[in-house]
Short mmCIF file of C-alpha atoms in Angstrom, two decimals:
data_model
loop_
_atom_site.label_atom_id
_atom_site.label_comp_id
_atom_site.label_asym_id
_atom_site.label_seq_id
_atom_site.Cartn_x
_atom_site.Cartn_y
_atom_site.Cartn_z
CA UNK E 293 129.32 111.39 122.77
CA UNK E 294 127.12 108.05 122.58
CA UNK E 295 124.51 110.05 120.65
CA UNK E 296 127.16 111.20 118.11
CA UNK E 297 128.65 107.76 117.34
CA UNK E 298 124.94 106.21 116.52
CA UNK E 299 124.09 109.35 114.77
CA UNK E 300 125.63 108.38 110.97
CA UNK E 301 124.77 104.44 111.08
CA UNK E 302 121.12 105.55 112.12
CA UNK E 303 120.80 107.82 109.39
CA UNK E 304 122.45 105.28 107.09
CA UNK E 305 119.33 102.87 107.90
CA UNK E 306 116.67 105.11 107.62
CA UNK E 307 118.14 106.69 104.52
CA UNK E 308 118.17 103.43 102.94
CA UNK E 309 114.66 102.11 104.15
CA UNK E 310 113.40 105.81 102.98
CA UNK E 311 115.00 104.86 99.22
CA UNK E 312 113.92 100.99 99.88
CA UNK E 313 110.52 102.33 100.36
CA UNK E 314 110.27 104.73 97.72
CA UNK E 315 111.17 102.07 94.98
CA UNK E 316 108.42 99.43 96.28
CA UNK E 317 105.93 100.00 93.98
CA UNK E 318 102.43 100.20 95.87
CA UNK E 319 101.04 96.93 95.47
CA UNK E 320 104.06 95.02 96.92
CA UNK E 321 104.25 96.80 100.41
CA UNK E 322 103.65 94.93 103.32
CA UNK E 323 100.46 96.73 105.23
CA UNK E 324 101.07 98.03 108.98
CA UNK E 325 98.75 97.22 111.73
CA UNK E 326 95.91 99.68 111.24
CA UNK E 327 95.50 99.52 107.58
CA UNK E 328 92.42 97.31 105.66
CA UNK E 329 95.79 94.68 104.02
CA UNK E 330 96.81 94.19 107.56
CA UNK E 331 94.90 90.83 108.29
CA UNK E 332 96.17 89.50 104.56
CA UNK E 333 99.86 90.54 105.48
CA UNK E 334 99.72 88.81 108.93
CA UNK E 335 101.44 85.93 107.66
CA UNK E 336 103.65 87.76 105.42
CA UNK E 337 103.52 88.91 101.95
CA UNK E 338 103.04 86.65 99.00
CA UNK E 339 106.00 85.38 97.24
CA UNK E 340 106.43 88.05 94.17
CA UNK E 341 106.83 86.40 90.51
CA UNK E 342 105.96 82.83 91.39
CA UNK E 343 108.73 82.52 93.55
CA UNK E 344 108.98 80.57 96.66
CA UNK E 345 109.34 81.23 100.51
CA UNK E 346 113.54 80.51 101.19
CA UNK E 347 113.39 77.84 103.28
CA UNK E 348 115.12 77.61 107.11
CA UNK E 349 117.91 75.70 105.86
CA UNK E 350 119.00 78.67 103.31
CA UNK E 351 118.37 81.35 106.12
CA UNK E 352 120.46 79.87 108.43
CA UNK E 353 123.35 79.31 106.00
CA UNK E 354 122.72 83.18 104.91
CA UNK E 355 123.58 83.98 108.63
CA UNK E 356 125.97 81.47 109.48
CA UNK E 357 127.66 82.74 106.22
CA UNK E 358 127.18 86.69 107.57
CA UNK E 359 128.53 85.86 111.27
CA UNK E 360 132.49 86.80 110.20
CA UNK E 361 131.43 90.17 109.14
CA UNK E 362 128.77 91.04 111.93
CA UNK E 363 131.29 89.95 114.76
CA UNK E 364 133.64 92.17 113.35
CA UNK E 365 131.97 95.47 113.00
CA UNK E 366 132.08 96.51 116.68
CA UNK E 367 129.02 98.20 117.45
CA UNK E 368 125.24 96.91 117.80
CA UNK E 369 124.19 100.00 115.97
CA UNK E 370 126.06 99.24 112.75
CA UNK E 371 125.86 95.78 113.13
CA UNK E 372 122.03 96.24 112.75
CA UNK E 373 122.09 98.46 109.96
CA UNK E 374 124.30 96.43 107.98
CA UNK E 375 121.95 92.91 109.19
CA UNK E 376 119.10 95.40 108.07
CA UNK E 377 119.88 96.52 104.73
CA UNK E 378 122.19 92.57 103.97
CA UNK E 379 119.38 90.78 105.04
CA UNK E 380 116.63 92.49 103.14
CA UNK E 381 118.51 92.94 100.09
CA UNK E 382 119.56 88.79 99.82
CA UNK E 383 115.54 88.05 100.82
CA UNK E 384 114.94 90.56 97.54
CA UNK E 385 116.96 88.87 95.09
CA UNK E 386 115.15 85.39 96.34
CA UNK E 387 112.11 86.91 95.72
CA UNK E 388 110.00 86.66 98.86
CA UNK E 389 110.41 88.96 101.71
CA UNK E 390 109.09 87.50 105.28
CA UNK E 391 108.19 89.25 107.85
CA UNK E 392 110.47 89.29 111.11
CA UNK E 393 108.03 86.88 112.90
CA UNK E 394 108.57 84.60 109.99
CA UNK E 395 112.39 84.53 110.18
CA UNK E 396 112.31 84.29 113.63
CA UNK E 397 110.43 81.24 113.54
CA UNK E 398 112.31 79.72 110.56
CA UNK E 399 115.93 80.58 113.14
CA UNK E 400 114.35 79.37 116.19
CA UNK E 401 113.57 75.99 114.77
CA UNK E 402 116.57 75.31 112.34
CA UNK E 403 119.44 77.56 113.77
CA UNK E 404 118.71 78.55 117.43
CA UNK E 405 122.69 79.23 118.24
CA UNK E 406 123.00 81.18 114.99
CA UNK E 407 119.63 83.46 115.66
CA UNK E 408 120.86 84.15 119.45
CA UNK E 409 124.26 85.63 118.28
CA UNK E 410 123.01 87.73 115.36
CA UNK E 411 120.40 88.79 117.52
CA UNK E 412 123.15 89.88 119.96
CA UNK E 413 125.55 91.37 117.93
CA UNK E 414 122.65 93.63 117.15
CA UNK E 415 121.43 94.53 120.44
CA UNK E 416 118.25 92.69 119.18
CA UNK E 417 115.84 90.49 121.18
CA UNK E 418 113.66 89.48 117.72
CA UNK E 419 113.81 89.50 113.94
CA UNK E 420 110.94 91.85 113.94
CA UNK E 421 113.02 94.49 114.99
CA UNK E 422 114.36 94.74 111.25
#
């Protein structure tokens, strides 16, 4: 039964990374471990049209902002997806997406109480999860 209930919010997220991924053009995707860009991505890609890095102050507020909503979605599964696809999709329209290390030392610093709980509502021990 447990496998039926994470079933739909698992395919939601990998649906949406799939289309996520399939829109990025080339250039802007962030190189995995084994490939030559790995080194260059290690501390996250480069802002995208002269934007800036969001600061640890605006994260926080993000998820401070987000907490009503994840609390009340029940389940770590969907509260993961829906931290997944929020999260990446307000870091898009600011115009720099960090990697999980990045926001996990931006939360740790400025909003420890505010990473634990997201992290728990998700059934997550790190950003990098996402």
């Amino acid at each position: 039964m447990r496998i039926r209930s994470l079933a739909l919010p698992l395919s939601l997220v990998f649906a949406l990374a799939a289309c996520t991924d399939a829109d990025t053009p080339e250039s802007s995707r962030v190189a995995g471990p084994g490939s030559p860009d790995a080194a260059s991505s290690a501390a996250g890609p480069a802002p995208t049209g002269g934007s800036t890095p969001v600061s640890a102050k605006e994260v926080c507020a993000y998820l401070d902002g987000q907490l009503p909503t994840l609390r009340g979605i029940g389940s770590e599964v969907g509260t993961m997806a829906n931290l997944t696809v929020n999260l990446y999709s307000w870091y898009e329209k600011q115009g720099a997406v960090p990697t999980g290390r990045q926001i996990d030392d931006q939360t740790r610093q400025e909003c420890p109480a505010t990473r634990t709980e997201v992290l728990d509502l998700a059934g997550m021990q790190s950003f990098e999860t996402l």
